[in-house]
Amino acid sequence: MPELPEVETTRRELERVIVGRRVVTAYVGKPKMIVEPGSLRLTDIVGARFQAIGRRAKYFIFSFDRPATLLVHLKLSGQLVVRRGDQTLAAGGHPVPRFDTPLPHRATHGRFDLDDGLTLWMTDIRQFGRFIILDRSDVDGYFADRRLGVEPLVSEFTVDALAQALAPHRMLPIKAALLDQTNVAGLGNIYVDEALFASRLHPLRAAASLTPTELATLHTEIRSVLSYAIQNGVAELPAGKVDPDSNFPRAHGRFSLPCLFCGTTMARIQVAGRSTDYCPTCQGQSSTGKNPHERVG
DNA sequence: AACTACTCCTGGAGGC
DNA sequence: TGCCTCCAGGAGTAGT
């Protein structure tokens, strides 16, 4: 499920390959996947040249040498692949179907032929992904309308910013608060579990109840987990389960497996309608800020 | 304002 | 083998 690290690593791959290329054809087979809030249409990017590929939260921002701008959201199961013939030049997102699958796949819904023989394919088993066409000047407003929170990897994301975002949520579980894109933008189910595990925080702790020490730890671990994933390969769990011998992800997908720190069997609960894996020992309800590992060894 | 429940989809897994 | 049910989850919306 593409979260911030998957979108960011994919963005970098795409940027390397398609910036400077010109769009020859733009086709999206499912009308419901096209969002055109203004006067611009998908066809308005035909003939345009890619200038830059940006990212905000889990949105790709494709900028061109004209005002028409394309946002892409992969939601749960979208993937982007750039091919020249059978050769894959860039790929990212949900790994099903496999990135080397012959395209178009029956779940391929977007096809953008570029000059230089390249094609950008969008495949999405669940059809939740979206192509959003906006005027360049309306992009900031689009995100503002969604009240997207701070980006966790920019300097504006401080401990204080995190504290302010969580403060209104007196009853909401910290897990639910971190999934809410208006608080922090870009985290999803996997990396919230990872950040809470690394921070030794129980997912049901009330968001506004964190001590200053816990907030500082959570702030550090959110950045650490995201940065690690971007640097070392992303956490995709095609079958919803992690490889038992892998040490990443360390929490999500490890339900019923031993905690990598203390050996306790990892538990799974539902929080905000999402499967949430955590260690009952390391992430106890204690709000003392004491690290359970100091006792476990 | 804060929070919950539901919706969109389909493939894969597990039960019998 | 073959049904059937359940599960996975980002984000928008409606309702409490």
Tab-separated table of C-alpha atoms (C1' of nucleotides) in Angstrom:
chain	number	residue	atom	x	y	z
A	1	MET	CA	0.000	0.000	0.000
A	2	PRO	CA	1.898	3.014	-1.194
A	3	GLU	CA	2.661	5.345	1.699
A	4	LEU	CA	5.044	8.282	1.800
A	5	PRO	CA	8.270	6.249	1.318
A	6	GLU	CA	6.855	4.274	-1.609
A	7	VAL	CA	5.567	7.418	-3.282
A	8	GLU	CA	8.857	9.213	-2.688
A	9	THR	CA	11.075	6.420	-4.031
A	10	THR	CA	8.802	6.045	-7.042
A	11	ARG	CA	8.838	9.787	-7.590
A	12	ARG	CA	12.634	9.750	-7.710
A	13	GLU	CA	12.709	6.902	-10.220
A	14	LEU	CA	10.150	8.553	-12.461
A	15	GLU	CA	11.873	11.911	-12.262
A	16	ARG	CA	15.121	10.399	-13.469
A	17	VAL	CA	13.436	8.872	-16.512
A	18	ILE	CA	10.629	11.120	-17.721
A	19	VAL	CA	11.577	14.733	-16.954
A	20	GLY	CA	12.086	16.389	-20.340
A	21	ARG	CA	9.919	13.843	-22.143
A	22	ARG	CA	6.826	14.996	-24.012
A	23	VAL	CA	3.351	13.472	-23.658
A	24	VAL	CA	2.146	12.042	-26.977
A	25	THR	CA	-1.079	10.402	-25.812
A	26	ALA	CA	-2.956	10.456	-22.499
A	27	TYR	CA	-5.524	7.735	-21.894
A	28	VAL	CA	-7.380	6.706	-18.741
A	29	GLY	CA	-9.895	3.939	-19.284
A	30	LYS	CA	-12.074	4.425	-16.205
A	31	PRO	CA	-13.810	7.827	-16.199
A	32	LYS	CA	-14.354	7.606	-12.436
A	33	MET	CA	-10.575	7.623	-11.969
A	34	ILE	CA	-10.303	11.047	-13.619
A	35	VAL	CA	-10.937	14.109	-11.470
A	36	GLU	CA	-11.243	17.453	-13.266
A	37	PRO	CA	-12.365	20.082	-10.739
A	38	GLY	CA	-11.560	23.042	-12.990
A	39	SER	CA	-11.699	23.805	-16.682
A	40	LEU	CA	-8.655	21.747	-17.658
A	41	ARG	CA	-9.046	18.226	-19.016
A	42	LEU	CA	-6.756	15.209	-19.162
A	43	THR	CA	-6.255	15.893	-22.867
A	44	ASP	CA	-4.686	19.243	-21.966
A	45	ILE	CA	-1.417	17.501	-21.071
A	46	VAL	CA	-1.070	16.026	-24.553
A	47	GLY	CA	1.897	17.724	-26.184
A	48	ALA	CA	3.219	18.958	-22.838
A	49	ARG	CA	6.734	18.280	-21.611
A	50	PHE	CA	7.414	16.970	-18.080
A	51	GLN	CA	9.204	19.673	-16.117
A	52	ALA	CA	9.310	18.211	-12.620
A	53	ILE	CA	7.787	15.525	-10.465
A	54	GLY	CA	6.941	16.570	-6.941
A	55	ARG	CA	5.175	14.996	-4.012
A	56	ARG	CA	2.797	16.180	-1.316
A	57	ALA	CA	1.765	13.545	1.230
A	58	LYS	CA	0.959	10.518	-0.959
A	59	TYR	CA	0.212	12.542	-4.099
A	60	PHE	CA	2.516	12.694	-7.111
A	61	ILE	CA	2.618	16.141	-8.731
A	62	PHE	CA	3.541	16.031	-12.418
A	63	SER	CA	4.389	19.528	-13.647
A	64	PHE	CA	4.663	20.464	-17.317
A	65	ASP	CA	5.817	23.324	-19.501
A	66	ARG	CA	2.262	24.610	-19.410
A	67	PRO	CA	-0.287	25.290	-16.666
A	68	ALA	CA	-1.995	21.893	-16.814
A	69	THR	CA	-0.759	19.824	-13.878
A	70	LEU	CA	-1.400	16.159	-13.196
A	71	LEU	CA	-1.753	14.796	-9.680
A	72	VAL	CA	-1.753	11.027	-9.220
A	73	HIS	CA	-2.831	9.205	-6.071
A	74	LEU	CA	-2.211	5.453	-5.992
A	75	LYS	CA	-4.456	4.840	-2.972
A	76	LEU	CA	-4.248	1.183	-1.911
A	77	SER	CA	-3.234	-0.741	-4.958
A	78	GLY	CA	-1.985	1.570	-7.687
A	79	GLN	CA	1.384	1.218	-9.399
A	80	LEU	CA	3.313	3.256	-11.967
A	81	VAL	CA	5.665	1.658	-14.461
A	82	VAL	CA	7.745	3.285	-17.209
A	83	ARG	CA	8.682	1.018	-20.096
A	84	ARG	CA	10.490	1.308	-23.367
A	85	GLY	CA	9.142	-1.717	-25.156
A	86	ASP	CA	9.700	-4.633	-22.785
A	87	GLN	CA	12.360	-2.826	-20.800
A	88	THR	CA	11.264	-1.454	-17.411
A	89	LEU	CA	12.993	1.854	-16.697
A	90	ALA	CA	11.172	2.813	-13.524
A	91	ALA	CA	8.516	1.223	-11.334
A	92	GLY	CA	6.872	1.704	-7.980
A	93	GLY	CA	3.734	1.425	-5.912
A	94	HIS	CA	1.746	-1.677	-5.102
A	95	PRO	CA	3.782	-4.697	-6.301
A	96	VAL	CA	0.767	-6.639	-7.578
A	97	PRO	CA	0.794	-7.423	-10.411
A	98	ARG	CA	4.570	-7.841	-10.572
A	99	PHE	CA	6.425	-4.912	-12.106
A	100	ASP	CA	7.694	-7.127	-14.949
A	101	THR	CA	4.189	-8.243	-15.931
A	102	PRO	CA	3.425	-7.732	-19.627
A	103	LEU	CA	1.456	-4.501	-20.049
A	104	PRO	CA	-1.290	-3.619	-20.429
A	105	HIS	CA	-2.527	-5.904	-17.659
A	106	ARG	CA	-6.292	-6.294	-17.304
A	107	ALA	CA	-6.052	-3.922	-14.320
A	108	THR	CA	-4.120	-1.311	-16.313
A	109	HIS	CA	-6.241	1.831	-16.396
A	110	GLY	CA	-3.807	4.542	-17.430
A	111	ARG	CA	-1.500	4.748	-20.424
A	112	PHE	CA	0.635	7.747	-21.326
A	113	ASP	CA	2.780	7.393	-24.423
A	114	LEU	CA	5.777	9.706	-24.295
A	115	ASP	CA	8.328	10.688	-26.890
A	116	ASP	CA	11.588	8.740	-27.108
A	117	GLY	CA	9.550	5.516	-27.158
A	118	LEU	CA	8.568	5.595	-23.485
A	119	THR	CA	5.210	4.653	-21.993
A	120	LEU	CA	4.019	5.465	-18.473
A	121	TRP	CA	1.553	2.802	-17.317
A	122	MET	CA	-0.791	2.973	-14.350
A	123	THR	CA	-2.169	-0.339	-13.101
A	124	ASP	CA	-4.555	-0.581	-10.160
A	125	ILE	CA	-6.337	-3.776	-9.154
A	126	ARG	CA	-8.897	-2.016	-6.961
A	127	GLN	CA	-9.466	1.058	-9.150
A	128	PHE	CA	-9.203	3.393	-6.160
A	129	GLY	CA	-6.378	5.430	-7.687
A	130	ARG	CA	-7.093	8.876	-9.103
A	131	PHE	CA	-5.791	11.157	-11.865
A	132	ILE	CA	-6.442	14.787	-10.960
A	133	ILE	CA	-6.036	17.564	-13.528
A	134	LEU	CA	-5.521	21.078	-12.193
A	135	ASP	CA	-4.193	24.423	-13.249
A	136	ARG	CA	-0.761	24.921	-11.691
A	137	SER	CA	-2.131	27.853	-9.677
A	138	ASP	CA	-4.840	25.663	-8.133
A	139	VAL	CA	-2.579	22.918	-6.781
A	140	ASP	CA	-1.890	24.561	-3.418
A	141	GLY	CA	-5.591	25.266	-3.013
A	142	TYR	CA	-6.448	21.653	-3.764
A	143	PHE	CA	-4.225	20.486	-0.930
A	144	ALA	CA	-5.435	23.276	1.347
A	145	ASP	CA	-9.017	22.127	0.794
A	146	ARG	CA	-7.958	18.724	2.067
A	147	ARG	CA	-6.329	20.379	5.065
A	148	LEU	CA	-3.245	18.223	4.655
A	149	GLY	CA	-0.998	18.336	7.694
A	150	VAL	CA	2.727	18.921	7.901
A	151	GLU	CA	5.154	16.823	5.857
A	152	PRO	CA	7.071	14.682	8.342
A	153	LEU	CA	10.421	14.967	6.544
A	154	VAL	CA	10.625	18.757	6.252
A	155	SER	CA	12.131	21.116	8.817
A	156	GLU	CA	8.706	22.509	9.734
A	157	PHE	CA	7.894	19.153	11.288
A	158	THR	CA	9.123	19.857	14.800
A	159	VAL	CA	8.223	18.216	18.084
A	160	ASP	CA	6.082	21.239	18.766
A	161	ALA	CA	4.302	20.902	15.424
A	162	LEU	CA	3.542	17.278	16.231
A	163	ALA	CA	2.297	18.245	19.693
A	164	GLN	CA	0.028	20.927	18.262
A	165	ALA	CA	-1.410	18.536	15.699
A	166	LEU	CA	-2.223	15.945	18.362
A	167	ALA	CA	-3.403	18.309	21.093
A	168	PRO	CA	-7.084	18.577	19.989
A	169	HIS	CA	-7.495	14.791	20.024
A	170	ARG	CA	-8.138	14.084	23.667
A	171	MET	CA	-9.878	10.739	23.175
A	172	LEU	CA	-8.677	9.605	19.761
A	173	PRO	CA	-6.137	6.736	19.769
A	174	ILE	CA	-2.675	7.866	18.684
A	175	LYS	CA	-2.831	5.308	15.878
A	176	ALA	CA	-5.981	6.935	14.457
A	177	ALA	CA	-4.549	10.428	14.873
A	178	LEU	CA	-1.408	9.532	12.921
A	179	LEU	CA	-3.445	7.956	10.119
A	180	ASP	CA	-5.400	11.201	9.746
A	181	GLN	CA	-3.653	13.098	6.944
A	182	THR	CA	-4.755	16.437	8.370
A	183	ASN	CA	-2.487	15.880	11.384
A	184	VAL	CA	0.633	14.496	9.728
A	185	ALA	CA	0.619	13.957	5.968
A	186	GLY	CA	2.002	10.816	4.420
A	187	LEU	CA	1.838	8.129	7.086
A	188	GLY	CA	-0.273	5.058	6.420
A	189	ASN	CA	-1.115	1.889	8.275
A	190	ILE	CA	2.289	0.231	7.992
A	191	TYR	CA	4.484	3.159	9.011
A	192	VAL	CA	2.208	4.244	11.845
A	193	ASP	CA	2.623	0.767	13.338
A	194	GLU	CA	6.371	0.995	12.776
A	195	ALA	CA	6.676	4.418	14.381
A	196	LEU	CA	4.588	3.430	17.411
A	197	PHE	CA	6.567	0.219	17.851
A	198	ALA	CA	9.879	2.055	17.684
A	199	SER	CA	8.507	4.632	20.137
A	200	ARG	CA	7.203	1.966	22.574
A	201	LEU	CA	3.761	3.556	22.425
A	202	HIS	CA	0.543	1.576	22.686
A	203	PRO	CA	-1.626	2.293	19.618
A	204	LEU	CA	-4.657	2.991	21.810
A	205	ARG	CA	-3.000	5.706	23.883
A	206	ALA	CA	-5.014	8.914	23.609
A	207	ALA	CA	-3.258	11.197	21.128
A	208	ALA	CA	-3.245	14.210	23.441
A	209	SER	CA	-1.981	12.217	26.412
A	210	LEU	CA	1.621	11.855	25.291
A	211	THR	CA	4.253	13.282	27.600
A	212	PRO	CA	6.887	15.668	26.211
A	213	THR	CA	9.388	12.832	26.279
A	214	GLU	CA	7.039	10.524	24.405
A	215	LEU	CA	6.297	13.240	21.838
A	216	ALA	CA	9.988	13.773	21.253
A	217	THR	CA	10.556	10.067	20.811
A	218	LEU	CA	7.605	9.690	18.448
A	219	HIS	CA	8.780	12.663	16.407
A	220	THR	CA	12.221	11.129	16.048
A	221	GLU	CA	10.916	7.672	15.214
A	222	ILE	CA	8.427	8.883	12.594
A	223	ARG	CA	11.274	10.529	10.717
A	224	SER	CA	13.618	7.636	11.334
A	225	VAL	CA	11.205	4.980	10.074
A	226	LEU	CA	10.299	6.955	6.953
A	227	SER	CA	13.911	7.811	6.176
A	228	TYR	CA	14.991	4.215	6.674
A	229	ALA	CA	12.337	2.991	4.258
A	230	ILE	CA	13.308	5.530	1.616
A	231	GLN	CA	16.987	4.639	1.953
A	232	ASN	CA	16.779	0.883	2.312
A	233	GLY	CA	13.779	-0.283	0.396
A	234	VAL	CA	10.155	0.100	1.085
A	235	ALA	CA	7.726	-2.026	3.053
A	236	GLU	CA	5.361	-3.704	0.669
A	237	LEU	CA	3.388	-6.641	1.970
A	238	PRO	CA	1.625	-8.126	-1.058
A	239	ALA	CA	-0.007	-10.865	1.015
A	240	GLY	CA	-0.489	-8.722	4.100
A	241	LYS	CA	2.167	-10.711	5.905
A	242	VAL	CA	5.829	-9.981	6.337
A	243	ASP	CA	8.601	-12.476	5.682
A	244	PRO	CA	9.144	-13.970	9.177
A	245	ASP	CA	12.926	-13.835	8.742
A	246	SER	CA	12.962	-10.214	7.624
A	247	ASN	CA	13.717	-7.448	10.100
A	248	PHE	CA	11.668	-4.879	8.230
A	249	PRO	CA	8.933	-3.973	8.778
A	250	ARG	CA	9.513	-4.655	12.452
A	251	ALA	CA	5.906	-4.485	13.613
A	252	HIS	CA	3.305	-4.397	10.867
A	253	GLY	CA	2.619	-7.830	9.418
A	254	ARG	CA	4.324	-9.557	12.365
A	255	PHE	CA	1.110	-10.477	14.175
A	256	SER	CA	1.609	-13.856	15.934
A	257	LEU	CA	5.376	-13.695	15.394
A	258	PRO	CA	7.872	-12.992	18.202
A	259	CYS	CA	8.689	-9.368	18.933
A	260	LEU	CA	12.134	-8.645	17.501
A	261	PHE	CA	13.140	-7.013	20.783
A	262	CYS	CA	11.650	-9.046	23.602
A	263	GLY	CA	10.247	-12.203	22.036
A	264	THR	CA	6.691	-11.637	23.196
A	265	THR	CA	4.126	-12.772	20.648
A	266	MET	CA	3.004	-9.741	18.678
A	267	ALA	CA	-0.694	-8.915	18.955
A	268	ARG	CA	-3.195	-7.644	16.402
A	269	ILE	CA	-6.111	-5.373	17.199
A	270	GLN	CA	-8.414	-3.161	15.155
A	271	VAL	CA	-7.924	0.574	15.564
A	272	ALA	CA	-9.841	3.057	13.444
A	273	GLY	CA	-10.889	0.103	11.319
A	274	ARG	CA	-7.295	-0.816	10.546
A	275	SER	CA	-5.313	-3.889	11.496
A	276	THR	CA	-2.772	-2.817	14.055
A	277	ASP	CA	0.166	-4.987	15.099
A	278	TYR	CA	2.084	-4.222	18.266
A	279	CYS	CA	4.072	-5.790	21.078
A	280	PRO	CA	1.994	-6.058	24.280
A	281	THR	CA	5.178	-5.968	26.336
A	282	CYS	CA	7.201	-3.229	24.660
A	283	GLN	CA	4.167	-1.082	23.965
A	284	GLY	CA	2.387	-1.429	27.300
A	285	GLN	CA	-0.167	1.112	28.444
A	286	SER	CA	2.321	2.621	30.883
A	287	SER	CA	2.651	6.368	30.428
A	288	THR	CA	5.678	6.693	32.641
A	289	GLY	CA	7.915	7.098	29.630
A	290	LYS	CA	10.104	4.327	30.942
A	291	ASN	CA	11.496	2.081	28.268
A	292	PRO	CA	10.277	-1.489	28.890
A	293	HIS	CA	13.486	-2.793	27.355
A	294	GLU	CA	15.402	-1.472	30.304
A	295	ARG	CA	13.599	-4.070	32.343
A	296	VAL	CA	13.582	-6.816	29.754
A	297	GLY	CA	17.199	-6.416	28.858
B	1	DA	C1'	-15.350	20.196	16.448
B	2	DA	C1'	-14.397	15.511	17.287
B	3	DC	C1'	-15.325	11.166	16.091
B	4	DT	C1'	-17.553	6.836	13.821
B	5	DA	C1'	-19.318	4.181	10.129
B	6	DC	C1'	-19.677	3.379	5.574
B	7	DT	C1'	-18.202	3.356	0.666
B	8	DC	C1'	-15.452	2.504	-3.285
B	9	DC	C1'	-13.023	-2.381	-5.512
B	10	DT	C1'	-10.905	-6.998	-6.482
B	11	DG	C1'	-7.610	-10.733	-5.622
B	12	DG	C1'	-6.060	-13.847	-2.447
B	13	DA	C1'	-6.573	-16.737	1.556
B	14	DG	C1'	-8.960	-19.812	4.377
B	15	DG	C1'	-13.052	-22.771	5.620
B	16	DC	C1'	-15.844	-26.608	4.516
C	1	DT	C1'	-11.914	-28.880	-6.999
C	2	DG	C1'	-15.216	-25.356	-5.974
C	3	DC	C1'	-17.909	-22.522	-3.824
C	4	DC	C1'	-18.421	-19.111	-0.087
C	5	DT	C1'	-16.980	-15.523	3.147
C	6	DC	C1'	-13.696	-12.566	4.816
C	7	DC	C1'	-9.906	-9.445	4.599
C	8	DA	C1'	-6.624	-5.793	2.877
C	9	DG	C1'	-6.799	-0.283	3.375
C	10	DG	C1'	-6.585	5.763	1.564
C	11	DA	C1'	-9.564	9.070	1.720
C	12	DG	C1'	-14.049	11.098	0.893
C	13	DT	C1'	-18.638	11.575	2.741
C	14	DA	C1'	-22.605	11.273	5.732
C	15	DG	C1'	-24.170	10.945	10.193
C	16	DT	C1'	-23.928	11.213	15.488
